[in-house]
Short mmCIF file of C-alpha atoms in Angstrom, two decimals:
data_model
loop_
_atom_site.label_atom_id
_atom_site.label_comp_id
_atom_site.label_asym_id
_atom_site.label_seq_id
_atom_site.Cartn_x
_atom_site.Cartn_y
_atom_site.Cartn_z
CA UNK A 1 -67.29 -58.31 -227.72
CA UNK A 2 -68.22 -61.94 -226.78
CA UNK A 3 -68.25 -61.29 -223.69
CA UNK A 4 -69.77 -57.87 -223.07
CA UNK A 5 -72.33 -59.58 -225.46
CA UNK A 6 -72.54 -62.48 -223.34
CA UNK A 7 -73.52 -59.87 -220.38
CA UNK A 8 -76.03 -58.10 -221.89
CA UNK A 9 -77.96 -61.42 -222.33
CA UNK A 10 -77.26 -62.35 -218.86
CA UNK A 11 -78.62 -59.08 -218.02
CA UNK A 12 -81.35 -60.09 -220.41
CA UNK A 13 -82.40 -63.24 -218.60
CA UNK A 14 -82.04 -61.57 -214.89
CA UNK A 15 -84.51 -59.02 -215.87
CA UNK A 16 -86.66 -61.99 -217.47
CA UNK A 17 -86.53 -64.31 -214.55
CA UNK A 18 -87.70 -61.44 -212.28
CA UNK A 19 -90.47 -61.44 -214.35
CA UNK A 20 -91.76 -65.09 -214.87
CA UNK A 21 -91.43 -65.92 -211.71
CA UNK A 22 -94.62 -63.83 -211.12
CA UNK A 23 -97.90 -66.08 -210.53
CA UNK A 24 -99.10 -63.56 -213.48
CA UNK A 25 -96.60 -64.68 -215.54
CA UNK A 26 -96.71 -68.57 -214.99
CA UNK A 27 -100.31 -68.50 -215.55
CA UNK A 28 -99.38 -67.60 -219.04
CA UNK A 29 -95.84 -69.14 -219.89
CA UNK A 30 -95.70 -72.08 -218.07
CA UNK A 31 -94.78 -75.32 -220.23
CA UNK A 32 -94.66 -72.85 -223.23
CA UNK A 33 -91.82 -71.90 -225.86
CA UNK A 34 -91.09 -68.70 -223.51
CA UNK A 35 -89.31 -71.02 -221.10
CA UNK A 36 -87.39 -72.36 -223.52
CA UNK A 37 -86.29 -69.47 -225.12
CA UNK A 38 -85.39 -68.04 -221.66
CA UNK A 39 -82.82 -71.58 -221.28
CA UNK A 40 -81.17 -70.62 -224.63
CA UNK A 41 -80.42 -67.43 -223.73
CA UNK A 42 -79.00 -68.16 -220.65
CA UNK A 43 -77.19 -71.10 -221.78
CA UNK A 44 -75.93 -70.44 -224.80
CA UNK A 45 -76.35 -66.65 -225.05
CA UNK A 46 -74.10 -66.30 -222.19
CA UNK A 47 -72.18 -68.88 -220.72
CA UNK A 48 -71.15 -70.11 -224.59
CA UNK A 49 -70.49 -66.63 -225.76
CA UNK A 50 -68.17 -66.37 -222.53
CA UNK A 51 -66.35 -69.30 -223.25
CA UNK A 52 -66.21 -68.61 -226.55
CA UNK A 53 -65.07 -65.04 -225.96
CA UNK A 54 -62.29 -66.73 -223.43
CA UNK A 55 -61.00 -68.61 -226.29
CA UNK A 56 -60.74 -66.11 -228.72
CA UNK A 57 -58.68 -64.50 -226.54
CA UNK A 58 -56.63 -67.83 -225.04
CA UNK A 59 -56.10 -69.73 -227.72
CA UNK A 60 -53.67 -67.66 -229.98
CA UNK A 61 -51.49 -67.33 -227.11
CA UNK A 62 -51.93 -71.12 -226.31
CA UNK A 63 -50.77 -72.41 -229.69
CA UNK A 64 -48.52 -69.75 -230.43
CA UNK A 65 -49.85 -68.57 -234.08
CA UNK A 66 -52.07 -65.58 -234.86
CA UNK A 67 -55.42 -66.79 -235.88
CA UNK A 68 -55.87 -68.53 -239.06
CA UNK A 69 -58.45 -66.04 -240.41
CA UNK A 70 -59.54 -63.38 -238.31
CA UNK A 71 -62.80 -62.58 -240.42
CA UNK A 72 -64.14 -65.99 -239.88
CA UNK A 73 -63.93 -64.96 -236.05
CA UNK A 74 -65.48 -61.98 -236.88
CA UNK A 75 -68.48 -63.80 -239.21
CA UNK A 76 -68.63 -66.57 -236.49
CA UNK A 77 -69.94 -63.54 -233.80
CA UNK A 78 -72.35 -61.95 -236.05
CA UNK A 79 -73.68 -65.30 -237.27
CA UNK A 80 -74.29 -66.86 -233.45
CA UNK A 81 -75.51 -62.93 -232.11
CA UNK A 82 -77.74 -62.54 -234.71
CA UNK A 83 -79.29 -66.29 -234.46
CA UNK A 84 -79.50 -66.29 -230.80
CA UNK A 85 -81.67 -62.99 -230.57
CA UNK A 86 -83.88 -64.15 -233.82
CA UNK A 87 -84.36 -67.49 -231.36
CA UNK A 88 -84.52 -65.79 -228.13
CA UNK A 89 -87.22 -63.48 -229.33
CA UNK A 90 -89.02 -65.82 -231.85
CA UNK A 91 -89.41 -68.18 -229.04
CA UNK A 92 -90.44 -65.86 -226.72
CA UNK A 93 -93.54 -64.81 -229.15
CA UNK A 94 -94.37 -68.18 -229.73
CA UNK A 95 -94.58 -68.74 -225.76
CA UNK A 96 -96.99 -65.87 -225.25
CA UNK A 97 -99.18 -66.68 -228.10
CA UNK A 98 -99.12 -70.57 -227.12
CA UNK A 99 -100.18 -69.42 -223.53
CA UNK A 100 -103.07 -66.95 -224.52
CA UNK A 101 -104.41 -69.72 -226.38
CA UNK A 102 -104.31 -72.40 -223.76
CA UNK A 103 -105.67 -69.75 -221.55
CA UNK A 104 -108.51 -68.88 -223.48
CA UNK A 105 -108.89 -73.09 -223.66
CA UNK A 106 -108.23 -72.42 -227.81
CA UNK A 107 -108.00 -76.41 -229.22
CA UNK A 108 -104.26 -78.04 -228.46
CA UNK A 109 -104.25 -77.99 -232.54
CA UNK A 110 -104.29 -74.34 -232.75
CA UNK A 111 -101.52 -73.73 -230.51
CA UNK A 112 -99.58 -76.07 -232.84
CA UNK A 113 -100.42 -73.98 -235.99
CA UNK A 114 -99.99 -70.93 -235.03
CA UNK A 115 -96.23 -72.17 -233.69
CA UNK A 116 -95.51 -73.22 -236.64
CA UNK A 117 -94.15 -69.91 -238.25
CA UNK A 118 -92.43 -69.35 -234.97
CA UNK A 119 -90.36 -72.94 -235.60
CA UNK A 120 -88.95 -72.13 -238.72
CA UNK A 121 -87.60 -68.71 -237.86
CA UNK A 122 -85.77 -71.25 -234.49
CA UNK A 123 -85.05 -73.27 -237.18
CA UNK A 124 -83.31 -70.84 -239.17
CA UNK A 125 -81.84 -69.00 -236.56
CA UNK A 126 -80.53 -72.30 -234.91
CA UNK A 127 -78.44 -72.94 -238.10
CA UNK A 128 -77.04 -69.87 -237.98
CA UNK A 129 -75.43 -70.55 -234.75
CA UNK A 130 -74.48 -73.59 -236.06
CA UNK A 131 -72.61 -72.51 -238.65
CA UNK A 132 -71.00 -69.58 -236.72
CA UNK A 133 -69.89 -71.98 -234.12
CA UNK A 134 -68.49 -74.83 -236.92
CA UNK A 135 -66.80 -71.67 -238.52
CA UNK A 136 -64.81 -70.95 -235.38
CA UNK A 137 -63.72 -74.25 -234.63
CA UNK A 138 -62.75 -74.86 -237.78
CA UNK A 139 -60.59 -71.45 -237.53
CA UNK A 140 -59.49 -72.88 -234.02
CA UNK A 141 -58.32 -76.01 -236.03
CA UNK A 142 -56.62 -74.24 -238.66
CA UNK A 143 -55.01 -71.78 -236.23
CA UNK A 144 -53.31 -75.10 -234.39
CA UNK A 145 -52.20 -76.85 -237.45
CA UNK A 146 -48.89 -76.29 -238.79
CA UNK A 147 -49.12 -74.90 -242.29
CA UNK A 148 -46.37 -74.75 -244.80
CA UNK A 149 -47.08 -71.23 -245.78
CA UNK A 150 -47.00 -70.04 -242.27
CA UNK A 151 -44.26 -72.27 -240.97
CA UNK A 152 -40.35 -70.96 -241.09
CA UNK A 153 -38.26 -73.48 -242.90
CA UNK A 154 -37.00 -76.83 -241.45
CA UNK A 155 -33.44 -76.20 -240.32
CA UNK A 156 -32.12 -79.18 -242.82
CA UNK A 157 -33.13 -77.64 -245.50
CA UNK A 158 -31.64 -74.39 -244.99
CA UNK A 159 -29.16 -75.71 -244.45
CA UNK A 160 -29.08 -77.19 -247.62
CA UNK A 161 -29.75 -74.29 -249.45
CA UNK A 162 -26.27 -72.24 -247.69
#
């Protein structure tokens, strides 16, 4: 799912690139949030959700242990889907409302006000891809450790115990 995720935004930003790259377009999104929402998404929204995807995959069979807890792979995908499209398309909004403004020559000052709304929802949405990427590399830690409860007994003490 990472990565079929990670395709769809990549289709995402192909279709958007064809787009901005229009002298329309610039006139409106140039030095605007758009263009950084567009980065994200291509940066993060798919070549991290490919690598990530790639690991989910790799790194059972590279440390030899099933994964710690599975869930917290499962929460760690919602958590960094659902932030990057709440960022992609907050930032987005914020980029065509910042250029309108500048277009119609609207103050500097009211371009920063009415972003404002738009930079806590990036805000928010940034955390939650923080904490869904902490929460699988904290599985990916847990998953490499050795853990007594997981572990088969030392050979010297079963040997003990015969």
């Amino acid at each position: 799912r990472w990565f079929f995720t990670g395709m769809v935004f990549y289709f995402t930003t192909c279709l958007q690139c064809a787009y901005q790259v229009t002298l329309t377009a610039q006139k409106i999104i140039h030095f605007t949030d758009w263009v950084v929402g567009h980065s994200h998404l291509v940066m993060f929204g798919v070549f991290s959700f490919w690598i990530i995807g790639m690991m989910t995959h790799l790194w059972p069979k590279l440390v030899g242990r099933e994964w710690f807890a599975p869930i917290w792979n499962h929460w760690a995908y919602w958590l960094t889907t659902i932030g990057m499209l709440v960022m992609f398309v907050t930032l987005v909004a914020a980029g065509l409302m910042q250029g309108f403004l500048w277009k119609e020559l609207a103050p500097w000052e009211a371009s920063v006000t009415s972003s404002v709304p738009f930079w806590y929802a990036r805000t928010l949405s940034g955390m939650m891809i923080i904490l869904g990427v902490f929460l699988f590399a904290l599985n990916m830690l847990l998953t490499w450790m050795p853990s007594r409860a997981r572990e088969p007994a030392a050979p010297a003490l079963a040997a003990a115990g015969e």
